[in-house]
Amino acid sequence: MWHALGAVLLLCLALSGNAFATTVTIISPANGATQTAPASFALQAQVTGSVVSVAFNANGDFISRDHTTPSYTGTFTTSTPGTYSLTAVATDSNGVEITSAPVTVTVTAAANAPPSVALTSPSDGASTMAPASFTLNATASDSDGPV
């Protein structure tokens, strides 16, 4: 019985023109790649077989679609730190979709630079007689966020 079922399955695949001949693999970025936010990963998929397009997804969400053969490319950009599972989905002329194995990339948070502060008054070397009171003024800034 299994031989007959297998023969029917192979016949169906042969008639559909797909017979597992099409594969899609993400070749860039490398599995385990890491970038600091904001991150931009160049995506490239390699396809064996005949396809009309390749779509790229991050955690199941659509990123882009490329119809340019043989080099299917895209870009994944994000400012949100986290781990992302990237897949490529190749579509053949019959509408059959083949999904690549996932590639995992990580986006880390940017290092927090310390703020800077400078006293603007009283001026350097100012003096007064005791008892005294001083008004202090300062400016503050932060290169990577609000103060």
Coordinates of C-alpha atoms in Angstrom, one line a residue:
M1 CA 0.0 0.0 0.0
W2 CA 2.8 2.5 0.8
H3 CA 4.4 1.9 -2.5
A4 CA 1.2 2.8 -4.3
L5 CA 0.7 5.9 -2.2
G6 CA 4.3 6.9 -2.8
A7 CA 3.9 6.4 -6.6
V8 CA 0.8 8.6 -6.6
L9 CA 2.5 11.3 -4.6
L10 CA 5.5 11.3 -7.0
L11 CA 3.2 11.4 -10.0
C12 CA 1.3 14.4 -8.5
L13 CA 4.6 16.2 -7.8
A14 CA 5.9 15.5 -11.3
L15 CA 2.6 16.8 -12.8
S16 CA 2.8 20.0 -10.7
G17 CA 6.3 20.6 -12.0
N18 CA 7.7 21.2 -8.5
A19 CA 8.9 17.8 -7.3
F20 CA 10.9 19.4 -4.5
A21 CA 13.3 20.9 -7.1
T22 CA 13.0 24.5 -5.7
T23 CA 14.8 25.5 -2.6
V24 CA 15.5 28.9 -1.0
T25 CA 18.3 29.7 1.5
I26 CA 19.2 32.9 3.2
I27 CA 23.0 33.4 2.6
S28 CA 23.2 36.9 4.2
P29 CA 23.1 37.8 7.0
A30 CA 24.9 34.9 8.7
N31 CA 22.9 33.0 11.4
G32 CA 23.7 34.6 14.7
A33 CA 24.7 38.0 13.3
T34 CA 24.5 40.9 15.8
Q35 CA 24.3 44.7 15.3
T36 CA 23.7 47.6 17.6
A37 CA 20.5 49.6 17.2
P38 CA 19.7 51.2 14.9
A39 CA 20.5 48.2 12.8
S40 CA 20.4 47.5 9.1
F41 CA 20.9 44.0 7.8
A42 CA 21.5 43.3 4.1
L43 CA 19.4 40.3 3.0
Q44 CA 20.3 37.9 0.2
A45 CA 18.6 34.6 -0.7
Q46 CA 19.9 31.9 -3.0
V47 CA 17.3 29.9 -5.0
T48 CA 17.6 26.6 -6.8
G49 CA 14.8 26.0 -9.3
S50 CA 12.6 28.5 -11.1
V51 CA 10.8 31.2 -9.0
V52 CA 9.1 34.5 -9.8
S53 CA 9.9 36.3 -6.6
V54 CA 11.4 36.0 -3.1
A55 CA 9.8 37.7 -0.1
F56 CA 11.7 38.4 3.2
N57 CA 10.1 38.2 6.6
A58 CA 11.2 39.1 10.1
N59 CA 9.3 37.2 12.9
G60 CA 6.7 36.4 10.3
D61 CA 6.1 40.0 9.3
F62 CA 6.7 41.0 5.7
I63 CA 9.8 43.1 5.0
S64 CA 10.2 43.2 1.2
R65 CA 9.8 41.3 -2.1
D66 CA 12.4 41.0 -4.9
H67 CA 11.7 39.8 -8.4
T68 CA 15.3 40.2 -9.5
T69 CA 16.9 36.8 -10.5
P70 CA 19.4 35.3 -9.7
S71 CA 20.3 37.6 -6.8
Y72 CA 17.3 38.1 -4.5
T73 CA 18.0 40.9 -2.0
G74 CA 16.4 43.1 0.6
T75 CA 17.2 45.1 3.7
F76 CA 15.9 44.7 7.3
T77 CA 16.2 47.8 9.4
T78 CA 15.0 48.3 13.0
S79 CA 15.7 50.5 16.0
T80 CA 14.2 48.0 18.4
P81 CA 16.6 45.8 20.3
G82 CA 15.7 42.1 20.3
T83 CA 16.1 38.8 18.5
Y84 CA 14.6 38.4 15.0
S85 CA 13.9 35.2 13.0
L86 CA 14.4 36.0 9.3
T87 CA 13.0 33.8 6.5
A88 CA 12.8 34.0 2.8
V89 CA 9.7 32.8 0.9
A90 CA 10.2 31.8 -2.8
T91 CA 7.1 31.7 -5.0
D92 CA 7.1 29.8 -8.3
S93 CA 5.1 30.5 -11.4
N94 CA 2.3 28.2 -10.1
G95 CA 2.0 30.2 -6.8
V96 CA 3.6 27.4 -4.8
E97 CA 5.6 28.9 -1.8
I98 CA 8.8 27.5 -0.4
T99 CA 10.1 28.9 2.9
S100 CA 13.8 28.9 3.9
A101 CA 15.1 27.7 7.2
P102 CA 15.2 30.7 9.6
V103 CA 18.2 32.8 10.3
T104 CA 18.4 34.4 13.7
V105 CA 19.9 37.9 14.1
T106 CA 20.1 40.0 17.3
V107 CA 19.9 43.8 17.7
T108 CA 21.4 45.1 20.9
A109 CA 20.7 48.5 22.5
A110 CA 23.2 51.3 21.9
A111 CA 25.4 52.1 24.8
N112 CA 24.2 55.0 26.9
A113 CA 26.7 57.9 26.8
P114 CA 26.8 59.9 30.1
P115 CA 25.4 63.5 30.0
S116 CA 27.7 66.4 30.4
V117 CA 27.3 69.5 32.6
A118 CA 29.1 72.8 32.8
L119 CA 28.7 75.6 35.3
T120 CA 28.1 79.0 33.6
S121 CA 28.0 81.2 36.7
P122 CA 29.5 82.3 38.8
S123 CA 32.5 82.8 36.6
D124 CA 35.7 81.0 37.4
G125 CA 37.6 82.8 40.1
A126 CA 34.7 84.9 41.3
S127 CA 34.9 85.9 45.0
T128 CA 32.7 87.7 47.6
M129 CA 32.8 88.6 51.2
A130 CA 31.3 86.2 53.8
P131 CA 28.5 85.7 54.6
A132 CA 27.7 85.2 50.9
S133 CA 25.2 83.6 48.6
F134 CA 25.8 82.5 45.0
T135 CA 23.4 81.8 42.2
L136 CA 24.6 78.8 40.3
N137 CA 23.7 78.3 36.6
A138 CA 24.6 75.4 34.5
T139 CA 24.1 73.9 31.0
A140 CA 23.6 70.2 30.4
S141 CA 23.5 68.0 27.3
D142 CA 23.3 64.4 26.3
S143 CA 24.6 63.1 23.0
D144 CA 22.2 60.2 22.8
G145 CA 19.0 61.5 24.4
P146 CA 17.2 64.2 26.3
V147 CA 18.5 65.6 29.6

